[in-house]
Amino acid sequence: MADKTIPYKIYLSEDELPKNYYNMRADMKVKPAPLLNPGTHEPMTAEELEPVFCEELVQQELNDDDRLIPIPEEIQDFYKMYRPAPLVRAYCLEEKLQTPAKIYYKYEGNNTSGSHKLNSAIAQAYYAKKQGLKGVTTETGAGQWGTALSMACSYFDLDCQVYMVKVSYEQKIFRREVMRTYGASVTPSPSDTTNVGRQILAEHPGTTGSLGCAISEAVEAATSQEGYRYVLGSVLSQVLLHQSIIGLETKTAMDKYGITPDVIIGCCGGGSNLGGLIAPFMGEKLRGEKDYQFIAVEPASCPSLTRGQYVYDFCDTGRVCPLAKMYTLGSGFIPSSNHAGGLRYHGASTVISELYDQGYMDAVSYEQTEVFQAAEYFARCEGILPAPESSHAIKGAIEEALKCKETGEEKTILFGLTGTGYFDLTAYQQFNDGTMTDYIPTDEEIAAGLAGVPQFPGNEVK
Ligand SMILES: *Cc1c(COP(=O)(O)O)cnc(C)c1O
């Protein structure tokens, strides 16, 4: 039995909650590559970004220099309603694994949207309101981001228009209805309400949609309506900035008890929870103060970091967004339809991509059946039914803990538990029925996706 001097849950008082976001880019010697104008291939300026994004968020997006960015009091007040998120010592998991490792997880599922996405949604809605906008448009895949944004918009009395990937719109009716309850309008994508949607429907009749395609529709909807801007729940540097609240709370809680993690693990879709969780720790590593091992975990069926290329690519299928330099599988890459585990974005945040490219972090991928096995194992001992996305991090943490069991090392492992899986029960049903299958894209399929990467000097796919 482990001695249980560290509480099962470490909470912070309201006074201990972060007052500033932490901007990792300020401590990076080599900055993430700038977003480029897809026409001129010149870095995007604030003037070019402001027709699409909220002004203050554009400033944050372009800010590579300020280490701390104050969290406005209105946002701090909203955070107090559902934060701090608990930092949990996984005593039961450790015992069941019989590992000498000490395992902690930061649990972000304690709000109605069920994930960390609310942390950025409330910030983005606040800045939109402050600018005097009528509303915002966005896309959502599985629905967590749309749900979080609809909650944030209703709090600040903003209109919220969500383009939801069609397959999710049809399968994830519960999230759709939560969004509508919070007053959002939800449109299945591709739809015939936008030019780009009609074009995609004509080219791919019967398509069940993709995140990249929904992004294109949401951007068009924002730029074609007066008083609207587009907001995004992941990938962008501003989103990683808002999500730094996860890591800042975690670090304060750990420091209180003198705990130092050796390994920090997060699942990686667009990279926002991972970027947020690791932020203050990565800052110490970047400044040469401390060393940590960071591991990004992604699905084997959508392996942008582990099998993609580090090049400029389109952020969306419709190719209306700026180009971002990132590890990518190509904006036309769509994961196999049997993939149920989320994290389906074709690329990864420019910040995460640059850190990974510089060797500051590692990446691994797992197949969905083994990820769901980890989810089931975790649910049965720690009592939380995890989101499929989060379960990638659980799988990564269990693997590290099992390595410690072999070597006898008493490492401290920290992972991000980004959300709950209550609305992912169709995927759990497949797993329980034994009908869940794995699919790893072939080299040819990866190459086909990468063939869609924009061609210009210096941007060759290898
Ligand atoms: C959206 C989501 C993710 C993946 O997004 P990131 O930007 O990579 O963090 C992970 N877990 C949950 C529960 C999510 O909703």
Short mmCIF file of C-alpha atoms and ligand atoms in Angstrom, two decimals:
data_model
loop_
_atom_site.label_atom_id
_atom_site.label_comp_id
_atom_site.label_asym_id
_atom_site.label_seq_id
_atom_site.Cartn_x
_atom_site.Cartn_y
_atom_site.Cartn_z
CA MET A 1 0.00 0.00 0.00
CA ALA A 2 1.24 3.44 -0.93
CA ASP A 3 1.50 5.82 2.02
CA LYS A 4 -1.30 8.27 1.43
CA THR A 5 0.13 11.51 2.75
CA ILE A 6 -0.78 13.23 -0.52
CA PRO A 7 -4.57 13.74 -0.63
CA TYR A 8 -6.59 11.91 -3.27
CA LYS A 9 -7.61 15.27 -4.67
CA ILE A 10 -5.60 18.46 -4.49
CA TYR A 11 -7.79 21.54 -4.82
CA LEU A 12 -6.77 25.18 -4.84
CA SER A 13 -8.57 28.01 -3.07
CA GLU A 14 -10.05 30.84 -5.16
CA ASP A 15 -7.08 33.05 -4.24
CA GLU A 16 -4.69 30.50 -5.67
CA LEU A 17 -6.33 30.41 -9.11
CA PRO A 18 -4.20 31.88 -11.92
CA LYS A 19 -4.59 35.61 -12.62
CA ASN A 20 -2.60 35.44 -15.88
CA TYR A 21 -2.38 33.09 -18.80
CA TYR A 22 1.13 31.88 -19.57
CA ASN A 23 2.36 32.25 -23.15
CA MET A 24 4.91 29.49 -23.86
CA ARG A 25 5.96 31.17 -27.11
CA ALA A 26 7.67 33.93 -25.12
CA ASP A 27 10.19 31.39 -23.85
CA MET A 28 10.77 29.63 -27.18
CA LYS A 29 14.07 30.68 -28.77
CA VAL A 30 12.84 29.52 -32.16
CA LYS A 31 9.25 30.74 -32.42
CA PRO A 32 6.49 28.75 -34.11
CA ALA A 33 6.31 29.58 -37.80
CA PRO A 34 3.85 32.42 -38.53
CA LEU A 35 0.50 31.85 -40.23
CA LEU A 36 0.77 32.66 -43.94
CA ASN A 37 -1.62 34.28 -46.35
CA PRO A 38 -2.57 31.40 -48.69
CA GLY A 39 -2.42 33.71 -51.73
CA THR A 40 0.82 35.64 -51.16
CA HIS A 41 2.62 33.27 -48.75
CA GLU A 42 3.47 36.33 -46.63
CA PRO A 43 2.87 36.26 -42.84
CA MET A 44 -0.71 37.15 -41.97
CA THR A 45 -1.07 40.63 -40.52
CA ALA A 46 -3.55 41.70 -37.85
CA GLU A 47 -5.50 43.64 -40.54
CA GLU A 48 -5.88 40.47 -42.60
CA LEU A 49 -6.96 38.38 -39.63
CA GLU A 50 -9.44 40.83 -38.11
CA PRO A 51 -12.26 40.30 -40.64
CA VAL A 52 -12.34 36.65 -39.51
CA PHE A 53 -11.26 36.69 -35.85
CA CYS A 54 -11.99 38.95 -32.86
CA GLU A 55 -9.52 41.81 -32.48
CA GLU A 56 -8.13 40.96 -29.06
CA LEU A 57 -7.80 37.29 -30.03
CA VAL A 58 -5.81 38.32 -33.11
CA GLN A 59 -3.43 40.23 -30.80
CA GLN A 60 -3.05 37.10 -28.69
CA GLU A 61 -2.55 34.95 -31.78
CA LEU A 62 0.31 37.14 -32.98
CA ASN A 63 1.87 37.68 -29.55
CA ASP A 64 5.12 35.71 -29.37
CA ASP A 65 6.69 37.97 -26.74
CA ASP A 66 4.59 38.58 -23.63
CA ARG A 67 5.09 35.81 -21.13
CA LEU A 68 2.04 36.64 -19.01
CA ILE A 69 -1.31 37.84 -20.31
CA PRO A 70 -3.76 39.02 -17.63
CA ILE A 71 -7.02 37.04 -17.37
CA PRO A 72 -9.84 39.64 -17.33
CA GLU A 73 -11.85 39.58 -14.11
CA GLU A 74 -15.07 38.60 -15.90
CA ILE A 75 -13.34 35.46 -17.16
CA GLN A 76 -11.81 34.76 -13.75
CA ASP A 77 -15.32 34.98 -12.26
CA PHE A 78 -16.69 32.45 -14.74
CA TYR A 79 -13.76 30.13 -14.03
CA LYS A 80 -14.65 30.25 -10.33
CA MET A 81 -17.98 28.59 -11.13
CA TYR A 82 -16.32 25.35 -12.25
CA ARG A 83 -12.65 25.64 -11.37
CA PRO A 84 -10.21 24.75 -9.98
CA ALA A 85 -10.27 21.40 -11.73
CA PRO A 86 -9.11 18.74 -9.28
CA LEU A 87 -5.66 17.25 -9.50
CA VAL A 88 -6.20 13.61 -8.56
CA ARG A 89 -3.69 11.11 -7.24
CA ALA A 90 -4.63 7.83 -8.94
CA TYR A 91 -3.98 5.62 -5.91
CA CYS A 92 -6.41 2.96 -7.10
CA LEU A 93 -4.90 2.80 -10.59
CA GLU A 94 -1.39 2.56 -9.13
CA GLU A 95 -2.48 -0.29 -6.86
CA LYS A 96 -4.25 -2.18 -9.62
CA LEU A 97 -1.21 -1.85 -11.88
CA GLN A 98 1.13 -2.77 -9.01
CA THR A 99 3.46 -0.05 -10.18
CA PRO A 100 5.97 1.89 -8.11
CA ALA A 101 5.10 4.93 -10.25
CA LYS A 102 3.05 7.74 -8.74
CA ILE A 103 0.26 8.76 -11.08
CA TYR A 104 -1.63 12.06 -11.10
CA TYR A 105 -4.26 13.33 -13.45
CA LYS A 106 -5.81 16.73 -13.94
CA TYR A 107 -9.53 16.23 -14.46
CA GLU A 108 -11.26 18.71 -16.77
CA GLY A 109 -14.62 16.95 -17.06
CA ASN A 110 -16.36 18.72 -14.14
CA ASN A 111 -18.57 21.06 -16.16
CA THR A 112 -21.66 20.57 -18.29
CA SER A 113 -19.72 20.63 -21.56
CA GLY A 114 -17.69 17.78 -20.09
CA SER A 115 -14.26 18.88 -21.28
CA HIS A 116 -11.45 21.42 -21.06
CA LYS A 117 -12.85 23.30 -24.06
CA LEU A 118 -14.91 25.61 -21.85
CA ASN A 119 -11.64 27.22 -20.65
CA SER A 120 -11.06 28.78 -24.06
CA ALA A 121 -14.73 29.14 -25.05
CA ILE A 122 -15.41 31.55 -22.21
CA ALA A 123 -12.35 33.64 -23.07
CA GLN A 124 -13.27 33.82 -26.75
CA ALA A 125 -16.91 34.71 -26.01
CA TYR A 126 -15.73 37.43 -23.61
CA TYR A 127 -13.50 39.09 -26.22
CA ALA A 128 -16.25 38.86 -28.85
CA LYS A 129 -18.70 40.54 -26.48
CA LYS A 130 -16.15 43.20 -25.55
CA GLN A 131 -15.77 44.02 -29.23
CA GLY A 132 -19.54 44.55 -29.47
CA LEU A 133 -20.18 41.65 -31.84
CA LYS A 134 -23.61 40.08 -32.34
CA GLY A 135 -22.38 36.54 -32.46
CA VAL A 136 -19.80 33.95 -33.42
CA THR A 137 -19.67 30.97 -35.75
CA THR A 138 -17.73 27.78 -35.31
CA GLU A 139 -17.43 24.13 -36.25
CA THR A 140 -17.66 21.15 -33.97
CA GLY A 141 -16.75 17.51 -34.51
CA ALA A 142 -17.88 15.27 -31.72
CA GLY A 143 -19.59 18.27 -30.17
CA GLN A 144 -17.54 19.17 -27.10
CA TRP A 145 -16.35 22.47 -28.50
CA GLY A 146 -19.80 23.47 -29.77
CA THR A 147 -21.27 22.62 -26.39
CA ALA A 148 -18.64 24.63 -24.54
CA LEU A 149 -19.06 27.60 -26.87
CA SER A 150 -22.84 27.55 -26.59
CA MET A 151 -22.51 27.71 -22.79
CA ALA A 152 -20.03 30.58 -23.01
CA CYS A 153 -22.17 32.50 -25.53
CA SER A 154 -25.31 32.17 -23.49
CA TYR A 155 -23.42 33.53 -20.46
CA PHE A 156 -22.41 36.64 -22.41
CA ASP A 157 -25.65 36.80 -24.44
CA LEU A 158 -24.09 36.26 -27.86
CA ASP A 159 -25.56 34.42 -30.84
CA CYS A 160 -23.81 31.10 -31.47
CA GLN A 161 -23.94 29.31 -34.86
CA VAL A 162 -22.41 25.88 -34.93
CA TYR A 163 -21.54 23.79 -38.01
CA MET A 164 -21.45 20.22 -36.79
CA VAL A 165 -19.76 17.43 -38.77
CA LYS A 166 -22.72 15.57 -40.29
CA VAL A 167 -21.87 12.12 -38.96
CA SER A 168 -21.71 13.54 -35.43
CA TYR A 169 -24.87 15.59 -35.93
CA GLU A 170 -26.70 12.36 -36.71
CA GLN A 171 -25.01 10.16 -34.10
CA LYS A 172 -24.37 12.54 -31.22
CA ILE A 173 -27.88 13.84 -30.71
CA PHE A 174 -27.31 14.41 -27.01
CA ARG A 175 -24.58 17.00 -27.49
CA ARG A 176 -26.60 18.62 -30.24
CA GLU A 177 -29.50 19.03 -27.86
CA VAL A 178 -27.31 20.45 -25.08
CA MET A 179 -26.13 23.09 -27.57
CA ARG A 180 -29.67 23.93 -28.56
CA THR A 181 -30.67 24.14 -24.91
CA TYR A 182 -28.01 26.82 -24.47
CA GLY A 183 -29.48 28.67 -27.43
CA ALA A 184 -27.07 27.77 -30.23
CA SER A 185 -28.22 27.00 -33.78
CA VAL A 186 -26.70 23.76 -35.05
CA THR A 187 -26.31 22.97 -38.78
CA PRO A 188 -25.05 19.61 -40.11
CA SER A 189 -21.94 20.08 -42.29
CA PRO A 190 -21.46 20.01 -45.23
CA SER A 191 -24.66 21.99 -45.67
CA ASP A 192 -26.27 23.93 -48.48
CA THR A 193 -26.19 27.14 -46.43
CA THR A 194 -22.70 28.14 -47.65
CA ASN A 195 -20.92 28.23 -51.01
CA VAL A 196 -18.13 26.01 -49.80
CA GLY A 197 -20.63 23.52 -48.33
CA ARG A 198 -22.52 23.31 -51.63
CA GLN A 199 -19.24 22.82 -53.49
CA ILE A 200 -18.11 20.00 -51.19
CA LEU A 201 -21.54 18.34 -51.48
CA ALA A 202 -21.30 18.49 -55.27
CA GLU A 203 -17.79 17.01 -55.30
CA HIS A 204 -18.43 14.35 -52.65
CA PRO A 205 -22.13 13.46 -52.65
CA GLY A 206 -23.13 11.50 -49.55
CA THR A 207 -20.08 12.60 -47.55
CA THR A 208 -20.47 12.43 -43.78
CA GLY A 209 -18.31 15.52 -43.42
CA SER A 210 -15.07 16.37 -41.69
CA LEU A 211 -13.79 18.93 -39.28
CA GLY A 212 -11.83 20.70 -42.02
CA CYS A 213 -14.97 21.05 -44.09
CA ALA A 214 -17.05 22.37 -41.18
CA ILE A 215 -14.33 24.96 -40.48
CA SER A 216 -14.62 26.25 -44.05
CA GLU A 217 -18.37 26.64 -43.69
CA ALA A 218 -18.12 28.40 -40.33
CA VAL A 219 -15.52 30.85 -41.64
CA GLU A 220 -17.71 31.67 -44.63
CA ALA A 221 -20.72 32.17 -42.35
CA ALA A 222 -18.73 34.57 -40.15
CA THR A 223 -17.35 36.69 -42.97
CA SER A 224 -20.67 36.91 -44.80
CA GLN A 225 -22.69 38.22 -41.83
CA GLU A 226 -22.36 41.68 -40.28
CA GLY A 227 -21.18 41.62 -36.64
CA TYR A 228 -20.00 38.00 -36.64
CA ARG A 229 -16.56 36.47 -36.22
CA TYR A 230 -15.26 32.93 -36.39
CA VAL A 231 -13.90 31.19 -33.30
CA LEU A 232 -11.97 27.94 -33.06
CA GLY A 233 -11.68 25.47 -30.19
CA SER A 234 -8.20 24.08 -30.77
CA VAL A 235 -5.05 24.35 -32.91
CA LEU A 236 -4.60 28.15 -32.67
CA SER A 237 -1.95 29.61 -30.37
CA GLN A 238 -4.58 31.72 -28.59
CA VAL A 239 -6.42 28.54 -27.59
CA LEU A 240 -3.24 27.02 -26.14
CA LEU A 241 -2.77 30.29 -24.26
CA HIS A 242 -6.21 30.05 -22.63
CA GLN A 243 -5.68 26.38 -21.86
CA SER A 244 -2.50 27.23 -19.95
CA ILE A 245 -4.87 27.57 -16.99
CA ILE A 246 -4.81 23.75 -16.83
CA GLY A 247 -1.05 23.57 -16.40
CA LEU A 248 -0.81 26.64 -14.15
CA GLU A 249 -3.35 25.19 -11.69
CA THR A 250 -1.62 21.82 -11.84
CA LYS A 251 1.79 23.31 -11.15
CA THR A 252 0.52 25.40 -8.21
CA ALA A 253 -1.15 22.32 -6.73
CA MET A 254 1.95 20.17 -7.18
CA ASP A 255 4.25 22.84 -5.79
CA LYS A 256 2.10 23.03 -2.65
CA TYR A 257 2.98 19.43 -1.91
CA GLY A 258 6.51 19.45 -3.29
CA ILE A 259 5.60 17.10 -6.15
CA THR A 260 7.65 17.20 -9.35
CA PRO A 261 6.44 15.19 -12.33
CA ASP A 262 9.00 13.26 -14.38
CA VAL A 263 6.71 12.49 -17.30
CA ILE A 264 3.79 14.64 -18.52
CA ILE A 265 1.34 13.06 -20.94
CA GLY A 266 -1.53 14.48 -22.93
CA CYS A 267 -3.70 13.35 -25.79
CA CYS A 268 -3.20 15.38 -28.94
CA GLY A 269 -5.86 16.35 -31.45
CA GLY A 270 -5.20 19.96 -32.37
CA GLY A 271 -2.94 20.19 -29.34
CA SER A 272 -4.76 22.59 -27.02
CA ASN A 273 -5.13 20.53 -23.86
CA LEU A 274 -1.62 19.18 -24.29
CA GLY A 275 -0.22 22.66 -24.88
CA GLY A 276 -2.14 23.97 -21.86
CA LEU A 277 -1.16 21.18 -19.49
CA ILE A 278 2.52 21.27 -20.33
CA ALA A 279 2.80 25.08 -20.58
CA PRO A 280 4.45 26.10 -17.26
CA PHE A 281 6.54 22.93 -17.16
CA MET A 282 7.69 23.40 -20.74
CA GLY A 283 8.51 27.00 -19.82
CA GLU A 284 10.95 25.73 -17.20
CA LYS A 285 12.45 23.33 -19.70
CA LEU A 286 12.77 26.03 -22.36
CA ARG A 287 14.48 28.35 -19.87
CA GLY A 288 16.85 25.54 -18.90
CA GLU A 289 15.61 25.47 -15.29
CA LYS A 290 14.26 21.92 -15.14
CA ASP A 291 13.83 18.88 -17.31
CA TYR A 292 10.69 16.90 -17.92
CA GLN A 293 9.66 14.27 -20.44
CA PHE A 294 6.59 15.28 -22.44
CA ILE A 295 4.58 12.75 -24.43
CA ALA A 296 1.84 13.51 -26.94
CA VAL A 297 -0.53 10.59 -27.56
CA GLU A 298 -2.47 10.37 -30.80
CA PRO A 299 -4.64 7.78 -32.54
CA ALA A 300 -2.88 5.41 -34.94
CA SER A 301 -5.68 6.15 -37.40
CA CYS A 302 -4.91 9.91 -37.49
CA PRO A 303 -1.18 10.08 -36.73
CA SER A 304 -0.19 13.66 -37.58
CA LEU A 305 2.87 13.92 -35.30
CA THR A 306 4.15 10.37 -35.69
CA ARG A 307 3.63 9.97 -39.44
CA GLY A 308 2.87 13.42 -40.82
CA GLN A 309 5.25 15.97 -42.28
CA TYR A 310 6.29 19.35 -40.89
CA VAL A 311 5.19 21.70 -43.67
CA TYR A 312 2.83 24.58 -44.33
CA ASP A 313 -0.65 23.26 -44.92
CA PHE A 314 -4.24 24.37 -45.18
CA CYS A 315 -6.07 24.31 -41.85
CA ASP A 316 -9.36 23.35 -43.51
CA THR A 317 -10.62 21.29 -46.44
CA GLY A 318 -12.13 24.31 -48.16
CA ARG A 319 -8.75 26.10 -48.06
CA VAL A 320 -10.15 29.41 -46.88
CA CYS A 321 -8.05 29.68 -43.68
CA PRO A 322 -4.44 30.90 -43.41
CA LEU A 323 -1.67 28.37 -43.96
CA ALA A 324 -0.09 26.99 -40.81
CA LYS A 325 3.25 25.21 -40.51
CA MET A 326 2.46 22.05 -38.64
CA TYR A 327 2.87 18.32 -38.56
CA THR A 328 0.13 17.36 -40.97
CA LEU A 329 -1.40 14.49 -42.89
CA GLY A 330 -2.80 16.90 -45.49
CA SER A 331 -6.04 18.85 -45.17
CA GLY A 332 -7.84 16.30 -47.36
CA PHE A 333 -6.96 13.42 -45.03
CA ILE A 334 -10.10 11.95 -43.46
CA PRO A 335 -9.63 9.19 -40.87
CA SER A 336 -11.23 5.85 -41.65
CA SER A 337 -14.96 5.81 -40.88
CA ASN A 338 -14.55 3.11 -38.22
CA HIS A 339 -12.53 5.56 -36.14
CA ALA A 340 -14.62 6.39 -33.07
CA GLY A 341 -12.04 7.81 -30.72
CA GLY A 342 -11.96 11.52 -31.61
CA LEU A 343 -8.72 13.45 -32.22
CA ARG A 344 -9.48 13.45 -35.95
CA TYR A 345 -7.82 16.72 -36.95
CA HIS A 346 -5.29 16.36 -39.80
CA GLY A 347 -2.65 18.61 -38.21
CA ALA A 348 -1.38 19.84 -34.86
CA SER A 349 -0.88 23.29 -33.32
CA THR A 350 2.10 25.26 -34.65
CA VAL A 351 3.44 25.58 -31.09
CA ILE A 352 3.26 21.83 -30.41
CA SER A 353 4.65 21.08 -33.89
CA GLU A 354 7.66 23.36 -33.40
CA LEU A 355 8.39 21.99 -29.89
CA TYR A 356 8.13 18.45 -31.22
CA ASP A 357 10.34 19.27 -34.19
CA GLN A 358 12.96 20.78 -31.87
CA GLY A 359 12.96 17.57 -29.82
CA TYR A 360 11.37 19.05 -26.69
CA MET A 361 8.69 16.39 -26.69
CA ASP A 362 7.93 12.85 -27.81
CA ALA A 363 4.88 11.44 -29.56
CA VAL A 364 3.34 7.96 -29.63
CA SER A 365 0.22 6.54 -31.24
CA TYR A 366 -2.18 3.79 -30.18
CA GLU A 367 -4.99 1.92 -31.88
CA GLN A 368 -8.50 2.56 -30.66
CA THR A 369 -9.25 -0.90 -29.25
CA GLU A 370 -6.29 -0.71 -26.88
CA VAL A 371 -7.29 2.85 -26.01
CA PHE A 372 -10.78 1.68 -25.04
CA GLN A 373 -9.28 -1.17 -23.01
CA ALA A 374 -7.35 1.47 -21.09
CA ALA A 375 -10.56 3.51 -20.71
CA GLU A 376 -12.42 0.53 -19.27
CA TYR A 377 -9.55 -0.30 -16.92
CA PHE A 378 -9.43 3.29 -15.70
CA ALA A 379 -13.21 3.60 -15.32
CA ARG A 380 -13.33 0.47 -13.20
CA CYS A 381 -10.74 1.66 -10.70
CA GLU A 382 -10.85 5.46 -10.70
CA GLY A 383 -14.62 5.73 -11.10
CA ILE A 384 -14.63 8.22 -13.97
CA LEU A 385 -15.95 7.25 -17.40
CA PRO A 386 -13.36 8.94 -19.63
CA ALA A 387 -13.85 10.51 -23.06
CA PRO A 388 -12.30 8.43 -25.85
CA GLU A 389 -9.91 11.33 -26.56
CA SER A 390 -8.76 11.47 -22.95
CA SER A 391 -8.32 7.71 -22.95
CA HIS A 392 -5.36 8.08 -25.28
CA ALA A 393 -3.55 9.87 -22.44
CA ILE A 394 -4.69 7.16 -19.99
CA LYS A 395 -3.23 4.53 -22.29
CA GLY A 396 0.02 6.49 -22.50
CA ALA A 397 0.17 6.84 -18.70
CA ILE A 398 -0.54 3.14 -18.11
CA GLU A 399 2.24 2.20 -20.51
CA GLU A 400 4.70 4.46 -18.66
CA ALA A 401 3.58 3.05 -15.31
CA LEU A 402 4.09 -0.51 -16.58
CA LYS A 403 7.61 0.41 -17.70
CA CYS A 404 8.28 1.60 -14.14
CA LYS A 405 7.00 -1.73 -12.86
CA GLU A 406 9.63 -3.49 -14.97
CA THR A 407 12.50 -1.20 -14.07
CA GLY A 408 11.47 -0.48 -10.49
CA GLU A 409 11.67 3.28 -11.11
CA GLU A 410 9.39 5.39 -8.91
CA LYS A 411 8.61 7.99 -11.55
CA THR A 412 5.92 10.58 -11.04
CA ILE A 413 3.56 10.56 -14.01
CA LEU A 414 1.11 13.36 -14.72
CA PHE A 415 -1.54 13.12 -17.40
CA GLY A 416 -4.43 15.24 -18.61
CA LEU A 417 -7.88 13.70 -18.25
CA THR A 418 -9.64 16.07 -20.60
CA GLY A 419 -13.25 14.97 -20.27
CA THR A 420 -16.07 12.53 -19.71
CA GLY A 421 -17.39 9.92 -22.10
CA TYR A 422 -21.13 10.04 -21.31
CA PHE A 423 -21.92 11.23 -24.81
CA ASP A 424 -19.58 8.73 -26.46
CA LEU A 425 -21.53 5.65 -25.54
CA THR A 426 -22.02 4.55 -29.15
CA ALA A 427 -18.26 4.05 -29.27
CA TYR A 428 -18.32 2.28 -25.91
CA GLN A 429 -21.14 0.09 -27.23
CA GLN A 430 -18.98 -0.97 -30.19
CA PHE A 431 -16.18 -1.76 -27.78
CA ASN A 432 -18.46 -3.71 -25.42
CA ASP A 433 -20.07 -5.62 -28.30
CA GLY A 434 -16.63 -6.53 -29.66
CA THR A 435 -17.42 -4.87 -32.98
CA MET A 436 -14.83 -2.11 -32.64
CA THR A 437 -12.11 -2.44 -35.25
CA ASP A 438 -8.74 -0.78 -35.74
CA TYR A 439 -7.48 0.82 -38.87
CA ILE A 440 -4.00 2.10 -39.54
CA PRO A 441 -3.71 4.14 -42.73
CA THR A 442 -1.30 2.71 -45.29
CA ASP A 443 1.74 4.67 -46.49
CA GLU A 444 -0.13 5.20 -49.76
CA GLU A 445 -3.11 6.74 -47.95
CA ILE A 446 -0.81 9.05 -45.99
CA ALA A 447 0.98 10.02 -49.21
CA ALA A 448 -2.37 10.71 -50.90
CA GLY A 449 -3.32 13.09 -48.07
CA LEU A 450 0.05 14.82 -48.24
CA ALA A 451 -0.30 15.30 -51.99
CA GLY A 452 -2.81 18.04 -51.15
CA VAL A 453 -0.22 20.11 -49.26
CA PRO A 454 0.31 23.47 -51.03
CA GLN A 455 3.35 23.46 -53.29
CA PHE A 456 5.69 26.43 -53.12
CA PRO A 457 9.47 26.82 -52.79
CA GLY A 458 10.69 25.63 -49.38
CA ASN A 459 7.50 23.69 -48.70
CA GLU A 460 8.35 20.37 -50.30
CA VAL A 461 6.88 17.18 -48.89
CA LYS A 462 9.69 14.66 -48.42
C1 LIG B 1 -11.45 18.35 -28.15
C2 LIG B 1 -11.00 17.38 -27.16
C3 LIG B 1 -9.69 16.87 -27.18
C4 LIG B 1 -8.69 17.19 -28.25
O1 LIG B 1 -8.41 18.52 -28.49
P1 LIG B 1 -7.03 19.18 -28.19
O2 LIG B 1 -7.11 20.53 -28.77
O3 LIG B 1 -5.95 18.35 -28.82
O4 LIG B 1 -6.89 19.22 -26.72
C5 LIG B 1 -9.32 15.99 -26.19
N1 LIG B 1 -10.19 15.60 -25.23
C6 LIG B 1 -11.44 16.06 -25.19
C7 LIG B 1 -12.36 15.58 -24.11
C8 LIG B 1 -11.89 16.97 -26.14
O5 LIG B 1 -13.14 17.41 -26.09
#
